[in-house]
DNA sequence: ATAGGGTTAG
C-alpha cells in the first residue's frame, strides 16, 4: 500500500467516523503504516549518546531523546523510541512528523499524520504546517487540498497565521498562485512571512509586475522588508529588467542594515542582479566587499564575467576560487568558453569528467550549447547521444546546435523524433523557436507554413511571444514579408526580440524606411534596444542606402543607449560607407576601428569595390579575405567576374587555377520556386523539369517582351577576348536558374499574386535587369531572395535600388 | 517545537 492511498483512506475515515470508531479501526492499520515507514531507506541507525541513561525513564528525558533523534534525522531510532511512549500526547506526534518532514521523507510524514488521526489524537496548530509542507514537498495537490478542507472544517486553524502561511506556500510551490493569493486575501491577519511568500510566489510564475506591486503594498501596510523580502524583490527587479528599482533596493538594504554587514545570501542576490544588468564593476565592488564568500557567491561572480564577455576574468576568478568548485561553477564558466572557441570547451568537459561531475543533465546540456555555439556540432552530438537522461531542454539544445551549424536536415530529423515522441516529451515554445530558423535557412516556405499550422492546431498559445518571434523571422527569411508582419501584429507582449525581428525583416526586404519607423515605434513603446537592434537598424540603413541616418544611429548607439558597437555593426558601416563609392574612406574606417578586421569586414569592402568597379581595392580586399578564409568561394567568384568584365582573361584563368589548387569549387547556383504542393529546383540551363518546353517557351516570350539587348554586351566583350571562349560564355546568363524559376512561377501561381523565388547565390546584373523589366511587362510582383537580401521587383523597379 | 530565502541549461 502506498502512502498516498493510505492517506486518502485515512482522510475518509477521519471525516466519516466518530472518535470511538476511529480508535477501533486503528489497531490493524497502525502496523501497516509502521511497516511502510520502517521499510523506507533511512540513514544508518546510529546510537545517539543520550544525556543520562539513568534518567531514561523520566518522561521529559524520553521526550528530549525523541526530539534529539528526530532533529538529527535518525528517524528509525525515533520510531523505536516513539513506539514505547505514550501515544496520546500530540506533542510527540508533532516531533515525529516534523522529523520526517525535515528529512525530506514527506510520504512518511503524511502517513504518520494519518496514523495520528486514526489513533484519535487531536492535531493542533503545530501539526498542520508540517503536514502541509509535506504535501507540498511530495507534490500531492489533492492531499494538500484535503488537509486544507480539514483545517477549515475544524475551524480552529484556518485563521492561524502559521497554518495559512504554510497553505500559501503549498499552493505557490505547486504552481497554483491564484489559490495561494486567495488564501492570502482571506487571511484575517498577515505577517511578513505571508507577504514574502506571495511576493516570491508571483515571481515564480513569471509575474514580476504583481510581485513588485505586492512588495510596494506591503511597504504601504507598514511592514519593514527583511532579508527574505529583499532577496525576493531583487529577483523580481531582475526579471522585469528594472535596474533603477533594483539599485534602490540595494540602497535600502544598506540603509536599513538588512544587509547586516555580511549576509551572504542577500549580498549574493545583489551581486547576481548587477551581473544580469551587465554592471560588472558594480558586481565586482559588491563581491570584493563580501567578507564571507561561499561557493554560490564565487559561482555568481564567475557567471557574471562569463556572461558579460569578460572571458579571461572568468577563468582567473575560477582559479582564485577559495571554495571547491561544483557542477554549477562549471555551468557558469562555460559561456566564457564559447568566445575562446572549442578547445576550452573540451578542457572544461575533460575537467568535469575527471572531477566526476558527469553525467549531469544541466551540465551536459550546457556543453551541447557551447559545442554547438563554437561549431563543434559533432562533439555536441556525442554528448547528446551519450546522455543517461535527457529532458526537453537537452533536445531543444541539440536541435538548436544543428540549426546554428547549418545542419538543417539533422535538426529536422531530431525535431521530428521529438515530435513523434517515443519519449513522453512534448515540444514547447523553445522547441519551435529552435527549429523554425532551419525553415528560414533552407527549407521551404510551404513547409514552414505547415509547421505554423501544426503549432496553431496543437493549441499552443496564439500570442506566445517566443514562437511568434521565430515565425516573424521564418516568414521574412522565406520571402513572405506580409505574413511576417501579420505574426508581428499578433504578438501581444512585444519584447526586444520581436522588434529586432521585424526591423530586420523589413531591412532584408529592402524597406529600410519602414525599419527606421519601426525603430521609433519601439522606442516609443519603451522597449530598450540592444546590440541586435542596432545591427538590424544599421543593416536597414546600409541595404537601403540611408547614409546619414546610418551614421546617426551608429553614433547614437554608444552616446544615447550606452551600447558599444561590435564587429557586426562595423560590417554594416563598411557596407554603408562603401555604397557612397568613397572606398578610401571605407579603408580608413576599417583601419580606425577597434577590432581586428574579420573576413566579413573585408568582404564588405570587396562588395563595395565590385559595385564601384575598383579592381585595385577589390584585389586588396580579396587578398585579406583569403588570408583569413582561403576557401571563401564567393570571394574568388566575385574577383573572377570583375576580371572577366574588364576582359582580363589571364587573371580569370589565374583565379581558376588558384581555386583548383585550393580545392575550391564554384557554388552551383540554384533557384527554388514553390507551386501548390511542390518545390521546384533549377540550376543554370536546367532542362530536367517535366515542363521544360513550356518553361523555355515562356522564357522566350518574356525575353522578347523585355527586349533584352544581349548583343551589346557580347560585342563589348568580344573585342577583348578570343572567339572560342566567347561562345561558351556569352549567352549563359539567358538561361540562369533564377529566370527559369521565375518563368515557372509566372505560369503556375495565381495571377495577381507575387512570384517568389529563392536563390542560393547573388543574382547577376543582367538577371537583375531582366527581372526588373519582367515585373513591368508581366505586371507581376517578383520577389527574389539571394544569399543576402530580398529583391522586390515591381513595375520595372527593385526595392534594392540597384545596389546589392 | 511551527511557516518564508540565494546560484545553473532553454
CSV table of N, CA and C in Angstrom, one decimal, chain A residues 669-736:
chain,number,residue,atom,x,y,z
A,669,UNK,N,24.8,27.4,-58.7
A,669,UNK,CA,23.7,28.3,-58.5
A,669,UNK,C,22.3,27.5,-58.5
A,670,UNK,N,21.5,27.7,-57.6
A,670,UNK,CA,20.2,27.0,-57.5
A,670,UNK,C,19.1,28.0,-57.2
A,671,UNK,N,18.0,27.8,-58.0
A,671,UNK,CA,16.8,28.7,-57.7
A,671,UNK,C,15.7,27.8,-57.4
A,672,UNK,N,14.9,28.2,-56.4
A,672,UNK,CA,13.8,27.4,-55.9
A,672,UNK,C,12.5,28.2,-56.1
A,673,UNK,N,11.5,27.6,-56.7
A,673,UNK,CA,10.2,28.2,-56.7
A,673,UNK,C,9.2,27.2,-56.2
A,674,UNK,N,8.2,27.6,-55.4
A,674,UNK,CA,7.2,26.7,-54.9
A,674,UNK,C,5.9,26.9,-55.6
A,675,UNK,N,5.3,25.8,-56.0
A,675,UNK,CA,3.9,25.9,-56.5
A,675,UNK,C,3.0,25.1,-55.5
A,676,UNK,N,1.8,25.1,-55.8
A,676,UNK,CA,0.9,24.3,-54.9
A,676,UNK,C,1.5,22.9,-54.6
A,677,UNK,N,1.9,22.7,-53.4
A,677,UNK,CA,2.3,21.3,-53.1
A,677,UNK,C,3.7,20.9,-53.6
A,678,UNK,N,4.4,21.7,-54.4
A,678,UNK,CA,5.6,21.2,-54.9
A,678,UNK,C,6.7,22.2,-54.8
A,679,UNK,N,8.0,21.7,-54.7
A,679,UNK,CA,9.1,22.6,-54.7
A,679,UNK,C,9.9,22.3,-55.9
A,680,UNK,N,10.2,23.3,-56.7
A,680,UNK,CA,11.0,23.0,-58.0
A,680,UNK,C,12.3,23.7,-57.8
A,681,UNK,N,13.4,22.9,-58.1
A,681,UNK,CA,14.7,23.4,-58.0
A,681,UNK,C,15.3,23.5,-59.4
A,682,UNK,N,16.0,24.6,-59.8
A,682,UNK,CA,16.6,24.8,-61.1
A,682,UNK,C,18.1,25.1,-60.9
A,683,UNK,N,18.9,24.6,-61.8
A,683,UNK,CA,20.3,25.0,-61.9
A,683,UNK,C,20.4,25.8,-63.2
A,684,UNK,N,21.5,26.4,-63.5
A,684,UNK,CA,21.6,27.2,-64.7
A,684,UNK,C,21.5,26.3,-65.9
A,685,UNK,N,20.7,26.7,-66.9
A,685,UNK,CA,20.5,26.0,-68.1
A,685,UNK,C,19.8,24.6,-67.9
A,686,UNK,N,19.1,24.5,-66.8
A,686,UNK,CA,18.5,23.2,-66.4
A,686,UNK,C,17.4,22.8,-67.4
A,687,UNK,N,17.4,21.6,-67.8
A,687,UNK,CA,16.4,21.1,-68.7
A,687,UNK,C,15.7,19.9,-68.2
A,688,UNK,N,15.8,19.7,-66.9
A,688,UNK,CA,15.4,18.4,-66.3
A,688,UNK,C,13.9,18.5,-65.9
A,689,UNK,N,13.3,19.7,-65.8
A,689,UNK,CA,12.0,19.8,-65.3
A,689,UNK,C,11.0,19.2,-66.3
A,690,UNK,N,9.9,18.5,-65.8
A,690,UNK,CA,8.9,17.9,-66.7
A,690,UNK,C,8.3,18.9,-67.7
A,691,UNK,N,8.2,20.1,-67.3
A,691,UNK,CA,7.6,21.1,-68.1
A,691,UNK,C,8.6,22.0,-68.8
A,692,UNK,N,9.8,21.5,-69.0
A,692,UNK,CA,10.9,22.2,-69.6
A,692,UNK,C,10.5,23.0,-70.9
A,693,UNK,N,9.8,22.3,-71.8
A,693,UNK,CA,9.5,23.0,-73.0
A,693,UNK,C,8.6,24.3,-72.8
A,694,UNK,N,7.7,24.1,-71.9
A,694,UNK,CA,6.8,25.2,-71.6
A,694,UNK,C,7.6,26.3,-71.0
A,695,UNK,N,8.5,26.0,-70.0
A,695,UNK,CA,9.2,27.0,-69.3
A,695,UNK,C,10.1,27.8,-70.3
A,696,UNK,N,10.8,27.1,-71.2
A,696,UNK,CA,11.6,27.8,-72.1
A,696,UNK,C,10.8,28.6,-73.1
A,697,UNK,N,9.6,28.2,-73.4
A,697,UNK,CA,8.7,28.9,-74.3
A,697,UNK,C,8.4,30.3,-73.6
A,698,UNK,N,8.0,30.2,-72.3
A,698,UNK,CA,7.7,31.4,-71.5
A,698,UNK,C,8.9,32.3,-71.5
A,699,UNK,N,10.1,31.7,-71.3
A,699,UNK,CA,11.3,32.4,-71.2
A,699,UNK,C,11.5,33.2,-72.5
A,700,UNK,N,11.3,32.5,-73.6
A,700,UNK,CA,11.5,33.1,-74.9
A,700,UNK,C,10.6,34.3,-75.1
A,701,UNK,N,9.3,34.1,-74.7
A,701,UNK,CA,8.3,35.2,-74.9
A,701,UNK,C,8.7,36.4,-74.0
A,702,UNK,N,9.0,36.1,-72.8
A,702,UNK,CA,9.3,37.2,-71.9
A,702,UNK,C,10.6,37.9,-72.3
A,703,UNK,N,11.6,37.1,-72.7
A,703,UNK,CA,12.8,37.8,-73.2
A,703,UNK,C,12.6,38.7,-74.3
A,704,UNK,N,11.7,38.3,-75.3
A,704,UNK,CA,11.4,39.2,-76.4
A,704,UNK,C,10.7,40.4,-75.9
A,705,UNK,N,9.7,40.2,-74.9
A,705,UNK,CA,9.0,41.4,-74.4
A,705,UNK,C,9.9,42.4,-73.8
A,706,UNK,N,10.8,41.9,-73.0
A,706,UNK,CA,11.7,42.8,-72.3
A,706,UNK,C,12.8,43.3,-73.2
A,707,UNK,N,12.8,42.7,-74.4
A,707,UNK,CA,13.7,43.2,-75.4
A,707,UNK,C,15.2,43.4,-74.9
A,708,UNK,N,15.7,42.3,-74.4
A,708,UNK,CA,17.0,42.3,-73.8
A,708,UNK,C,18.1,42.5,-74.9
A,709,UNK,N,18.9,43.5,-74.7
A,709,UNK,CA,19.9,43.8,-75.7
A,709,UNK,C,21.1,43.0,-75.4
A,710,UNK,N,21.0,41.8,-75.7
A,710,UNK,CA,22.1,40.9,-75.4
A,710,UNK,C,23.4,41.2,-76.2
A,711,UNK,N,23.1,41.7,-77.5
A,711,UNK,CA,24.3,41.8,-78.4
A,711,UNK,C,25.3,42.9,-77.9
A,712,UNK,N,24.7,43.9,-77.3
A,712,UNK,CA,25.7,45.0,-76.9
A,712,UNK,C,26.7,44.5,-75.9
A,713,UNK,N,26.2,43.6,-75.1
A,713,UNK,CA,27.1,43.1,-74.0
A,713,UNK,C,28.1,42.1,-74.7
A,714,UNK,N,27.6,41.3,-75.6
A,714,UNK,CA,28.5,40.3,-76.2
A,714,UNK,C,29.6,41.1,-77.0
A,715,UNK,N,29.2,42.1,-77.7
A,715,UNK,CA,30.1,42.9,-78.5
A,715,UNK,C,31.2,43.5,-77.8
A,716,UNK,N,30.8,44.1,-76.7
A,716,UNK,CA,31.8,44.8,-75.9
A,716,UNK,C,32.9,43.8,-75.4
A,717,UNK,N,32.4,42.7,-75.1
A,717,UNK,CA,33.3,41.6,-74.5
A,717,UNK,C,34.2,41.1,-75.7
A,718,UNK,N,33.5,40.8,-76.8
A,718,UNK,CA,34.2,40.1,-77.9
A,718,UNK,C,35.4,40.8,-78.5
A,719,UNK,N,35.4,42.2,-78.3
A,719,UNK,CA,36.6,42.9,-78.7
A,719,UNK,C,37.9,42.5,-78.0
A,720,UNK,N,37.6,42.0,-76.8
A,720,UNK,CA,38.8,41.8,-76.0
A,720,UNK,C,39.2,40.4,-75.8
A,721,UNK,N,38.4,39.5,-76.3
A,721,UNK,CA,38.8,38.1,-76.0
A,721,UNK,C,38.6,37.1,-77.2
A,722,UNK,N,39.3,36.0,-77.2
A,722,UNK,CA,39.2,35.0,-78.3
A,722,UNK,C,37.8,34.5,-78.5
A,723,UNK,N,37.5,34.2,-79.8
A,723,UNK,CA,36.2,33.7,-80.2
A,723,UNK,C,35.8,32.5,-79.4
A,724,UNK,N,36.7,31.5,-79.2
A,724,UNK,CA,36.3,30.3,-78.7
A,724,UNK,C,35.7,30.4,-77.3
A,725,UNK,N,36.3,31.2,-76.4
A,725,UNK,CA,35.8,31.3,-75.1
A,725,UNK,C,34.5,32.1,-75.1
A,726,UNK,N,34.4,33.1,-76.0
A,726,UNK,CA,33.2,33.9,-76.1
A,726,UNK,C,32.0,33.1,-76.2
A,727,UNK,N,32.1,32.1,-77.1
A,727,UNK,CA,30.9,31.3,-77.4
A,727,UNK,C,30.3,30.7,-76.2
A,728,UNK,N,31.2,30.2,-75.4
A,728,UNK,CA,30.8,29.4,-74.2
A,728,UNK,C,30.1,30.4,-73.2
A,729,UNK,N,30.5,31.6,-73.1
A,729,UNK,CA,30.1,32.4,-72.0
A,729,UNK,C,28.9,33.4,-72.4
A,730,UNK,N,28.9,33.8,-73.6
A,730,UNK,CA,28.1,35.0,-74.0
A,730,UNK,C,26.6,34.9,-73.6
A,731,UNK,N,26.0,33.7,-73.8
A,731,UNK,CA,24.6,33.7,-73.6
A,731,UNK,C,24.1,33.0,-72.3
A,732,UNK,N,25.1,32.6,-71.6
A,732,UNK,CA,24.8,31.7,-70.4
A,732,UNK,C,23.8,32.4,-69.5
A,733,UNK,N,23.9,33.7,-69.3
A,733,UNK,CA,23.0,34.4,-68.4
A,733,UNK,C,21.5,34.3,-68.8
A,734,UNK,N,21.3,34.1,-70.1
A,734,UNK,CA,19.9,34.0,-70.5
A,734,UNK,C,19.2,32.8,-70.0
A,735,UNK,N,20.0,31.8,-69.6
A,735,UNK,CA,19.3,30.6,-69.0
A,735,UNK,C,19.7,30.4,-67.5
A,736,UNK,N,20.0,31.5,-66.9
A,736,UNK,CA,20.3,31.4,-65.4
A,736,UNK,C,19.1,30.8,-64.7
